[in-house]
XYZ file of C-alpha atoms in Angstrom:
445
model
C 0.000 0.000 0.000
C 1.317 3.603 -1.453
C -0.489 6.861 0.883
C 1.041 9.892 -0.398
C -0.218 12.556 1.679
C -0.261 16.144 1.402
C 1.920 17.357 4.099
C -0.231 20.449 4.554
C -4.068 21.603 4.616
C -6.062 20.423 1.060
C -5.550 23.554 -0.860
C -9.485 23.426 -2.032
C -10.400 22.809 1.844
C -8.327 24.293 3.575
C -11.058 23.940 6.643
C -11.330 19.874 6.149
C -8.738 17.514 7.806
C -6.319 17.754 9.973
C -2.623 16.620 8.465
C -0.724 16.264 11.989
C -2.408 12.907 12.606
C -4.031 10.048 10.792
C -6.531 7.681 11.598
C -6.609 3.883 12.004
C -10.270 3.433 13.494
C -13.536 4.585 13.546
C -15.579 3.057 15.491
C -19.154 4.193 15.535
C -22.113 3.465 17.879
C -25.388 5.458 16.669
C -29.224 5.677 16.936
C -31.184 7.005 14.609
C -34.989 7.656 15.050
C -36.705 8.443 11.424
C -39.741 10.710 12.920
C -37.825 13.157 15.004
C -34.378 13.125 13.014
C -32.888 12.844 15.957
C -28.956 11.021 15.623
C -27.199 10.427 18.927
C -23.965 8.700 18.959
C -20.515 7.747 20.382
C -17.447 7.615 18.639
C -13.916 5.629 19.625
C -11.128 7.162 17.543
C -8.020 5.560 17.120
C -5.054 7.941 15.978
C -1.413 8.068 15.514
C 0.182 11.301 15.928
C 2.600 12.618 12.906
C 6.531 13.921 13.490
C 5.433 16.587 16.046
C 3.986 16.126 19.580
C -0.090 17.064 19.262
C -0.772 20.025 21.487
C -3.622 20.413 19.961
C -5.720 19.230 16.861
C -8.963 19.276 15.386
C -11.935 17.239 13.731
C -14.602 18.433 11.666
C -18.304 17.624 13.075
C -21.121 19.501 12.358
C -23.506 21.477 14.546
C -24.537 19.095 16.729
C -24.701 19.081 20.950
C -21.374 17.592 22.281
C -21.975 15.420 25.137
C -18.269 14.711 26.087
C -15.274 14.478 24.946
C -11.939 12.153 25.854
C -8.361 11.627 25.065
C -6.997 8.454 26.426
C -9.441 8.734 28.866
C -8.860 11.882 30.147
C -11.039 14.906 30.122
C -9.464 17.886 27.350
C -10.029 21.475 26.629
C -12.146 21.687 23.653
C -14.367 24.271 21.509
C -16.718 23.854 18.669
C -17.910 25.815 16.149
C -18.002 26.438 12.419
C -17.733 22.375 11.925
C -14.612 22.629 13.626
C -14.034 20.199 17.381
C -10.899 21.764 18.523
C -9.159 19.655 21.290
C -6.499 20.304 23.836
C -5.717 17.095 25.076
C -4.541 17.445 28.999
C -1.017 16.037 28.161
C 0.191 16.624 24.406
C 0.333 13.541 22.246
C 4.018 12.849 21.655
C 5.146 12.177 17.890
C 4.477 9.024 16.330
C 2.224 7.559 19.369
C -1.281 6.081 19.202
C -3.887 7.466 20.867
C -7.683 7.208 21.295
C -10.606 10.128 21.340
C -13.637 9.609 22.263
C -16.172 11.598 21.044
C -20.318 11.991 22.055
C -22.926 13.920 20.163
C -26.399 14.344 19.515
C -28.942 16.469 17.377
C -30.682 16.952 13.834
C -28.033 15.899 11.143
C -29.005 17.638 8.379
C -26.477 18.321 4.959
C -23.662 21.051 5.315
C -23.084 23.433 2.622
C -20.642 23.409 -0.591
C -20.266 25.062 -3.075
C -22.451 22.383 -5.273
C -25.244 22.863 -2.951
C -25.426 21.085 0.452
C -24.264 17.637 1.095
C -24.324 14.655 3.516
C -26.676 13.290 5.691
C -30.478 13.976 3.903
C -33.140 13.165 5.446
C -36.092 11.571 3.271
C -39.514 11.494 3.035
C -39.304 7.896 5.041
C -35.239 7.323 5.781
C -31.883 8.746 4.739
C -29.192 8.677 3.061
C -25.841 9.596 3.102
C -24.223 11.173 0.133
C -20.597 12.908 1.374
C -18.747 13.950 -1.438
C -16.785 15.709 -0.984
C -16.927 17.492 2.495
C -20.128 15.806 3.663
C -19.171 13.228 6.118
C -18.821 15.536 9.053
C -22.730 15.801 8.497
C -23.406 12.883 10.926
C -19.925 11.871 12.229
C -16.514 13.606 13.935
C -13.933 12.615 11.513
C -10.528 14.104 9.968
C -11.598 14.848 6.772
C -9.349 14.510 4.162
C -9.422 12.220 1.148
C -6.078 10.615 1.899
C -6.569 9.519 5.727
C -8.275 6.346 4.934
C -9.038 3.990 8.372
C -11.021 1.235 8.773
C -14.620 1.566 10.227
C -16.772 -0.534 12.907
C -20.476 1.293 11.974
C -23.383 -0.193 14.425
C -26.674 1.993 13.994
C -29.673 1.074 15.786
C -32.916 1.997 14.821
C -36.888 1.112 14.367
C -37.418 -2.152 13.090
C -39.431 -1.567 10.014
C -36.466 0.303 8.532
C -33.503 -1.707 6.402
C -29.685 -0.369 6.909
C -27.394 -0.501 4.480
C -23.472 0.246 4.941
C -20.252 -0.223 2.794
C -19.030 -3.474 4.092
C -19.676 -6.633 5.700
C -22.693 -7.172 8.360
C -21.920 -8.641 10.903
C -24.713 -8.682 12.964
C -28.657 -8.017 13.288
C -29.852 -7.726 16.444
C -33.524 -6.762 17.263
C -34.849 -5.883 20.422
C -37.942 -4.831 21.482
C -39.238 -2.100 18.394
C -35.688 -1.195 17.021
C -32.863 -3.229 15.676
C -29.385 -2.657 15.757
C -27.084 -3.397 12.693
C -23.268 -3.719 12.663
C -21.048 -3.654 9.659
C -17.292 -3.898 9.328
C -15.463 -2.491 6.251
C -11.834 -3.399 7.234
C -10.254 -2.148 3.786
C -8.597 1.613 4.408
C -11.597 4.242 3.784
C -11.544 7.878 3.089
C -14.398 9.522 5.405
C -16.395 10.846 2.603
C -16.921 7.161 1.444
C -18.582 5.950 4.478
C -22.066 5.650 2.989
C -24.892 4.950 4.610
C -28.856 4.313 3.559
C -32.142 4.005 5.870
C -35.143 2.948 4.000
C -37.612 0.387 3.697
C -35.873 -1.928 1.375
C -36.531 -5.450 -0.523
C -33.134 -7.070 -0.570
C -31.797 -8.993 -3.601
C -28.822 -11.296 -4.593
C -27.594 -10.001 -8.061
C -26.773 -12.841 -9.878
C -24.868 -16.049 -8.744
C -21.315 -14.982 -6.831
C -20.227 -19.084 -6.946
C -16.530 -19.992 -4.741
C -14.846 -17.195 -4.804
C -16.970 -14.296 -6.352
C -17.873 -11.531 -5.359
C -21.298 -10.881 -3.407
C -23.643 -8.306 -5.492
C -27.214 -7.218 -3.488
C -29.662 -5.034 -4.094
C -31.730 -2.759 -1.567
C -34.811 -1.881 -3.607
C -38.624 -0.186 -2.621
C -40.375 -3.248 -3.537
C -42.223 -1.603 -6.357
C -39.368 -0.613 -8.118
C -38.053 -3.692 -8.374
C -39.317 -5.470 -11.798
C -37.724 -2.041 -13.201
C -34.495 -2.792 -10.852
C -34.387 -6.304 -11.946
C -34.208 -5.297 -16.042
C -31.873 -2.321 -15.093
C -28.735 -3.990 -13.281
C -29.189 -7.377 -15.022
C -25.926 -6.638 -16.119
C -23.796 -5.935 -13.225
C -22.668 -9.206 -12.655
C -21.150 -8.790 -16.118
C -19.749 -5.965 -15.675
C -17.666 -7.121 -12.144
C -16.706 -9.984 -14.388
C -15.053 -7.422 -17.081
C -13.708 -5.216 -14.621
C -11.804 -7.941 -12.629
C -10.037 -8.726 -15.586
C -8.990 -5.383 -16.998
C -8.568 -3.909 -13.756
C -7.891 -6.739 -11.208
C -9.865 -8.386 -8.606
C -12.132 -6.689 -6.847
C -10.564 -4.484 -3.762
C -13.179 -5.426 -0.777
C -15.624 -8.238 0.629
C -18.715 -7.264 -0.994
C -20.906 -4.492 -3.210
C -24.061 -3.144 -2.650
C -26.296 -0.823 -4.725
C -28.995 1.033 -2.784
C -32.250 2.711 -4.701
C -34.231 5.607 -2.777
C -37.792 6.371 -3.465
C -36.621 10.029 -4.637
C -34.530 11.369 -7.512
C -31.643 11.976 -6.948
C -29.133 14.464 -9.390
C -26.686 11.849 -9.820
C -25.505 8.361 -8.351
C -23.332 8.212 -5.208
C -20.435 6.028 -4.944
C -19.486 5.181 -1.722
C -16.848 2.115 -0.591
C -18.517 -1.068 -1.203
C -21.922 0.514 -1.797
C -23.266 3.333 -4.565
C -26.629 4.750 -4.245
C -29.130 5.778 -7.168
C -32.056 7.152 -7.153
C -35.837 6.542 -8.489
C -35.153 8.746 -11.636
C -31.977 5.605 -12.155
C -34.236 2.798 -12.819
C -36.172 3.272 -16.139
C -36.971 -0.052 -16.795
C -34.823 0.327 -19.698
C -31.323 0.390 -18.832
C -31.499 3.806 -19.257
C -28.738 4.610 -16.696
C -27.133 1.320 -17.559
C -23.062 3.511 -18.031
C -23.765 4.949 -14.696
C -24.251 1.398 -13.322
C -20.810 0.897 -14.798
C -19.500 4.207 -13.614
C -19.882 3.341 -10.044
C -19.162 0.233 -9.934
C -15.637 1.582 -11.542
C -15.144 3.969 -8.883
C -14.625 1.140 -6.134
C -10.727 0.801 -7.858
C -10.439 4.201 -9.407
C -10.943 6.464 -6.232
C -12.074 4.148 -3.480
C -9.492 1.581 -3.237
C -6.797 3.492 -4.796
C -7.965 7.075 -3.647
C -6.547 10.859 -4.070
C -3.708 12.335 -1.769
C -5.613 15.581 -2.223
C -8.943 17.163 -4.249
C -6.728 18.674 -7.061
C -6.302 15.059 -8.491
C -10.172 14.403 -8.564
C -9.623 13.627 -12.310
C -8.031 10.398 -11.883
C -11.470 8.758 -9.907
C -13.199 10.434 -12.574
C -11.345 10.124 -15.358
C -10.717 6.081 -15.099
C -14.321 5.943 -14.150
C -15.492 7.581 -17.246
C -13.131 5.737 -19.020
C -14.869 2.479 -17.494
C -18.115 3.266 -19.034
C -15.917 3.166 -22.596
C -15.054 -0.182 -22.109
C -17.917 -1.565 -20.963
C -19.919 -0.083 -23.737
C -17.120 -1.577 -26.425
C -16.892 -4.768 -24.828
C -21.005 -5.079 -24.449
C -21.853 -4.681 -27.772
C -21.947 -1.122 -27.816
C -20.228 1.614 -29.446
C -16.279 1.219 -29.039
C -14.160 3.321 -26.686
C -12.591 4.849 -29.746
C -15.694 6.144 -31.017
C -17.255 7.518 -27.330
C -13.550 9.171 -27.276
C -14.396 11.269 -31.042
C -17.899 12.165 -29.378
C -16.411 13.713 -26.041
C -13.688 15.510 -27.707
C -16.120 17.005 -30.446
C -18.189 18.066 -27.260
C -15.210 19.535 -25.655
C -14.468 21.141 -28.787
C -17.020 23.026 -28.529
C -16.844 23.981 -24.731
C -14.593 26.709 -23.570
C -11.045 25.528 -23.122
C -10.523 26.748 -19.774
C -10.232 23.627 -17.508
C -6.613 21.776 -16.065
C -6.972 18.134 -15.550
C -4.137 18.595 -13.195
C -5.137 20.962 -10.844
C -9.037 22.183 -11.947
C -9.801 24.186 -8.865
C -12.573 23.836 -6.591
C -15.293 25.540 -8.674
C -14.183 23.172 -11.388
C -13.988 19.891 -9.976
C -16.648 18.468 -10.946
C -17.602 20.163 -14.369
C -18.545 17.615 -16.866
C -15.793 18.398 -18.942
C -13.442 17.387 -16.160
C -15.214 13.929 -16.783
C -14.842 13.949 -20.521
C -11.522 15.261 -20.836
C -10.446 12.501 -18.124
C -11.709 9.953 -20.192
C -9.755 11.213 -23.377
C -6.726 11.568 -21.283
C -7.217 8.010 -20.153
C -7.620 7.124 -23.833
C -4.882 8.795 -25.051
C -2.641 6.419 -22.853
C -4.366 3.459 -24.008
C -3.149 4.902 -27.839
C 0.496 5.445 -26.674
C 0.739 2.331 -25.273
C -0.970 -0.211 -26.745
C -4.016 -2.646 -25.752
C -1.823 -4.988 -23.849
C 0.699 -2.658 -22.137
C -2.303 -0.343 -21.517
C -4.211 -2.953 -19.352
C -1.188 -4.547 -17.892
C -0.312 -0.837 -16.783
C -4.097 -0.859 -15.166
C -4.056 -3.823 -13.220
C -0.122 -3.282 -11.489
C -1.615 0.151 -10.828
C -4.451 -1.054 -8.884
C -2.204 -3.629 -6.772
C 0.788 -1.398 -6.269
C -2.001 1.063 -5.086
C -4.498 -0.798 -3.204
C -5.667 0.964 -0.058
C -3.424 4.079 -0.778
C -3.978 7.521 -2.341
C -1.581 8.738 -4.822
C -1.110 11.873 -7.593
C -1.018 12.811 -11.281
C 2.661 13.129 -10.355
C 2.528 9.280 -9.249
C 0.359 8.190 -11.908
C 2.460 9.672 -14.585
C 5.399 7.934 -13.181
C 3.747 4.390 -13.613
C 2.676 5.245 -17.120
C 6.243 5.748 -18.235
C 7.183 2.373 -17.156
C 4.691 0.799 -19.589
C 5.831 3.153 -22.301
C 8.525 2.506 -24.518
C 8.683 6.499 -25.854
C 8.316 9.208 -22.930
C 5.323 10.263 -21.799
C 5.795 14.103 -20.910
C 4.460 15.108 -23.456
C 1.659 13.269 -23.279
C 0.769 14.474 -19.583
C 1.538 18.130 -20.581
C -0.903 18.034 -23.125
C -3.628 16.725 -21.737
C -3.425 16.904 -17.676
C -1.319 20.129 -17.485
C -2.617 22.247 -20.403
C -5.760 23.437 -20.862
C -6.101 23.898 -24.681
C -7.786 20.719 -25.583
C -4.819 18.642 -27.992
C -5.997 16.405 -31.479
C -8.110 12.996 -31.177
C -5.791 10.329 -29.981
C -5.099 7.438 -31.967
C -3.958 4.329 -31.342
C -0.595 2.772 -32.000
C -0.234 0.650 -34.728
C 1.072 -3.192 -34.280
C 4.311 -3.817 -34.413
């Protein structure tokens, strides 16, 4: 496992995450009552501090009632406001050691505003949902939000029994007592806090297709009404995890869900082990069908192998877009070369004013970020070749696995595939913004 972390604050949040510690452990003990919105809950935080002693640091949590705080049992001096938990732990931390906080908190979780609107916890009509990308988590939990502090995550939620939960990872247990039910999943694989996901509904769970020795478990978490349409709709996933393994390697984690909400929602929501769609997803028709492929992409290209910081959002997106190519070409649709000629005839069209490399925060997620990450991805494939290309892929998803890495990084592993250099590859498409000729591919040797 690679982490290459940004030694200072994420330049688009500079607010979000706290760089002078990392995370090993979440472990989270909430209740949830639908009616009310009313989230209570404990969390056990186990940290290592970095290469100076911890005076002080921080975690983001939104504006909820603090019951009490702890660090290694002992009582510190701690404010909160503006989604910031400040804490002055009674001793400091020295360098490199472990410690534990303990955190308690109650109130109305509600979404936190961005810049795209506001994001997180959302309550529904009858549940929620979770949706934190990409400053969202501390919407329901304290955390040190960054993209490249991933930890592993012991989630138990209790709540009333006629409600479903659905997490990223591996149940454990179901426990009902009385009118509510408690649920407990693991997800040991290294997480980034906005891909803690989390759904609350009244769902009809299904077993997409047949896993056999060895696969990979696929369910479903449906309204029961929706689900002839849900049935038509992600007939194909199965396939698609098939494809995927082999271009990209095996899958990174235990299990994947998909959730569906009663509501619309504007776009899917990839979370780790879990994406969530909404009503307006399931046509009947597999009208959404390269979004299905989209997310299930993302669990290598952003979730296993995540970002060291926001500026290199184009490589989840990018390799995810790209995803959707190749599952159209090798599906019986239209071929990765020809979806590359339509996106860059779009972007040719669009104002050349975007840097894959560093798009800024009111850029990130512009749909030509998406776009012109797919062409980049497809220009690589060109330079290199079909089998270098996917042989580059799959060593980048095992050297990578649980880590976050860079352009920088990913540039570097290109050029070992490559027999010609690949700056100027990179400039052209990652570091400049005028958008460069179609790619084409390589002729055989």
């Amino acid at each position: 496992m690679a982490v290459q972390q940004s030694t200072g604050p994420d330049p688009y949040f500079p607010d979000n995450g706290d760089p002078r510690y990392r995370v090993h452990r979440y472990e989270l003990a909430l209740e949830y009552r639908p009616g009310p919105n009313r989230l209570s809950g404990t969390a056990r935080i186990n940290a290592i501090a970095g290469r100076s002693p911890l005076t002080e640091f921080h975690l983001n949590l939104a504006d909820f009632r603090i019951g009490r705080v702890r660090v290694d049992g002992r009582q510190p001096h701690y404010t909160h406001r503006g989604g910031r938990l400040r804490v002055r732990p009674a001793k400091p931390v020295r360098a490199g050691a472990a410690f534990t906080v303990e955190v308690h908190w109650s109130g109305n979780p509600g979404p936190v505003a961005s810049p795209w609107g506001e994001i997180g916890w959302e309550e529904l009509e009858d549940g929620a949902l979770v949706a934190s990308q990409p400053v969202g988590a501390p919407s329901w939990y304290p955390c040190n939000d960054r993209p490249a502090d991933k930890a592993s995550y012991l989630l138990s939620m209790t709540t009333p029994s006629a409600y479903a939960v659905v997490a990223g990872g591996r149940l454990l247990t179901r426990t009902t007592k009385a009118s509510t039910t408690t649920w407990v999943y693991e997800q040991s694989a290294p997480t980034s806090s906005y891909l803690v996901g989390l759904a609350l509904g009244k769902y009809q769970t299904v077993l997409l297709g047949d896993p056999g020795p060895g696969g990979v478990p696929q369910h479903g978490h449906i309204p029961a009404h929706l689900l002839p349409r849900f049935s038509r709709d992600f007939a194909r996933q199965p396939a698609m995890m098939d494809l995927f393994q082999e271009l990209f390697g095996p899958y990174p984690f235990d299990e994947y869900a998909v959730v569906v909400t009663e509501e619309e929602l504007d776009v899917p929501v990839e979370a780790q082990g879990l994406s969530l769609f909404g009503s307006n997803h399931v046509d009947g028709a597999r009208g959404s069908e390269r979004l299905v492929a989209h997310e299930l992409a993302h669990q290598w290209f952003g979730n296993s192998v995540s970002i060291a910081d926001w500026r290199h959002i184009w490589l989840n997106e990018g390799l995810a877009k790209y995803a959707e190519w190749l599952w159209s070409e090798r599906s019986g649709g239209r071929g990765a070369g020809q979806l590359a000629a339509a996106a860059h005839r779009l972007l040719s069209s669009l104002p050349q004013d975007l840097r894959l490399s560093d798009p800024g925060r009111k850029l990130m997620f512009d749909d030509r970020l998406y776009e012109r990450g797919g062409l980049a991805v497809h220009a690589v494939r060109c330079a290199l070749g079909d089998d270098a290309f996917f042989r580059m892929l799959r060593d980048w998803t095992r050297l990578h696995r649980g880590g976050a890495v860079t352009t920088a990084a990913f540039q570097a592993h290109v050029a070992r595939f490559s027999d010609e250099p690949v700056e100027g590859l990179f400039q052209a498409w990652v570091r400049e913004v005028a958008l460069p000729p179609l790619p084409v591919a390589r002729e055989a040797a």
